[in-house]
Each structure stands twice: as C-alpha cells, then as structure tokens.
Amino acid sequence: MAAQTLQLRPLGNTGLNLSSVGFGASPLGKVFGDVSEQDAFAAVREAFRLGVNFFDTSPYYGGTLSEKVLGKALKALGAPRDEYIVSTKCGRYKEGFDFSAERVTKSIDESLERLQLDYVDILQCHDIEFGSLDQIVNETLPALQKLKQAGKIRFIGITGLPLGIFTYVLDRVPPGTVDVILSYCHYSINDSSLEDLLPYLKSKGVVVISAFPLAMGLLTEAGAPEWHPASSELKAACRAAVDHCKGKGKNISKLALQYSLANTDISSVLVGMKSVKEVEENIAAALELATAGMDEETLSEITDILKPVKNQSWPSGIQQS
C-alpha cells in the first residue's frame, strides 16, 4: 500500500494541493462517542503517514475539544508546518451562533492557541444559514479579509447545508472574497444535487470541499443516528440499499466514499475519523478507486433502490457539519 499515494488535488487558484480524502476531526471532539487521546493521536499520525494532508475542525466540535486534540496530535507529528493544511471555522460555538466581526476576530486567536499554530490555511464561517446572510456579506467576510491581511488565515470559506445560501452570498461579494465552500450531504449516492452548482462555483472562482459522503450515517451498516433529520422514507430506502449490499458481501460505505471521490471537481472529500482502522479503510477505498475503479454493478443496483428518494434533502437542524 505504501507504494501508492493518495491523490492530491489543487484547491482552485490558492496554490494549495489537498489530499482527495480529508481528515474530518469532529470525532476527536467526542461528537460521535468516546475517543481516547491515544487513539486520536494514532489516527492523525496514520492518516498523515498514508498521505492525508488536510485536517478540518471547528471550535463547535465537542465545545473546543476537537481543536485542542487535533492541535496536540499535529504537534506530536513533528512535521514541517507546510506539509499539512488546517481548516477551522468561526461563528458557531457551543454557546450558539455569533457572526459579528468582533466575535470572529477573537475566535481565530482562540482557535490558533488551541491548535498551537501561527496561522490556519482556511477559516470558514460555520453553518451560515443559522445567521443573517446579509451580516455574513457585510460584516463577517470583511472581518475575515482583515484576518487574511494580518496573516492569521490564508483563505476564506463558508459552510452550510442548503445550497441556496452559497449563491446568495457569492452573488453579493466581490470576486475573490470567498475561496472555498464546504458543502455536506449533497454529494453522495442518495443526493448529488451539489453537481448542479459546480459550474456556477467555477464561474465565481470558488472551489468545493464536500463532507459526509455517507450522508451522516444513512449509508452505513450501523445506520443513521437517532437524531438524524432525514424522512422515514429516505431512511428506509437507505436501509434497503445497505441490506442489498450486505447481501452481496459488499460494503456500502466504501462504495459511497468512492462515489464521492470519483468527481475530481471536488477538491477534497472530508470523512470523520477517530481510529487507525477507520483511517486505513478510507485510504484503502481511495487507493482502490484509483487503481481498480468502482464496483459499477453494485453502484447501479443501489442507485435504482435510492431513485425514489434521490436528492431528497432534510431541514437544517441538528447536525455536526
């Protein structure tokens, strides 16, 4: 496996090259169950060893715990700072949402301290649909531009669930204000609606990172968590697709990840990871896609099962984006 390396993809015109699989660090904040610091460090170390160079976190995950653990784990690597790319967020906290210029300016200093870094590569406004989009345009993004000039951040992003928030903001800011969007749950086997937005984003010079290729647990054998906001119809269809794969001795999660990775217009696919085993499985899926391709037959069968619920979204609510 070591002979093969993970594909690097350009993050638009930023000069950054991101590993096709990104390390989603929300599980390090114990968002999806307990994780020992030892396991967290080992997962980050193994991911980096296998070619993952992109790590994404937020002060919201585990009430700042994810940032602290990721910071310690990256420091323990002892690798030169330019060998890994770190993204964190602002505006969403355990206490609630605050996209004011004052709060996001203070927020980056707090994040840098927790991450033990002098700068982050990308700072993203976190789940902007819960704030005022006009405030994001007129106050938050100008504040982030100042942080960029100060050298605390290199590039600026926005994240959220409804795709319409991206066009709303990008149509109202000067070109080059936003470098990247992070979209989640809109590029997986059951929902590929992000695809329709890609030409527009390209025209705006904005690149895409996609998260939750497993649709927040819908496309896993364990199934969606209790709080998952999908309709019962969508949950049932995904369960049927999972069972179909299982019956064939196939792993739906691997196929779902490969489906997301296959679109090279997406700079990186973020996957939450908290153990060496998860890291190895995800990297193996990516390397297999690069060499042997996807199991098109099984993909076609589960696409048929999911056809009645294709692109069925759910309301923004409880989520861990």
Coordinates of C-alpha atoms in Angstrom, one line a residue, residues 162-167 170 181 183 192-203 206 208:
P162 CA -28.9 24.4 2.0
L163 CA -27.2 25.0 -1.4
G164 CA -29.0 28.4 -1.9
I165 CA -27.0 30.1 0.8
F166 CA -23.9 29.8 -1.3
T167 CA -25.3 31.6 -4.4
L170 CA -21.4 34.8 -3.7
I181 CA -17.3 26.4 0.1
S183 CA -21.0 21.5 1.4
S192 CA -25.9 14.5 -5.8
S193 CA -27.6 18.0 -6.0
L194 CA -24.2 19.7 -5.4
E195 CA -23.3 18.7 -9.0
D196 CA -25.8 21.3 -10.4
L197 CA -23.9 24.1 -8.5
L198 CA -20.4 23.2 -9.7
P199 CA -20.4 25.2 -13.0
Y200 CA -21.7 28.3 -11.1
L201 CA -19.0 27.9 -8.4
K202 CA -16.4 27.5 -11.1
S203 CA -17.6 30.7 -12.8
V206 CA -14.8 29.2 -5.8
V208 CA -15.6 22.9 -3.3

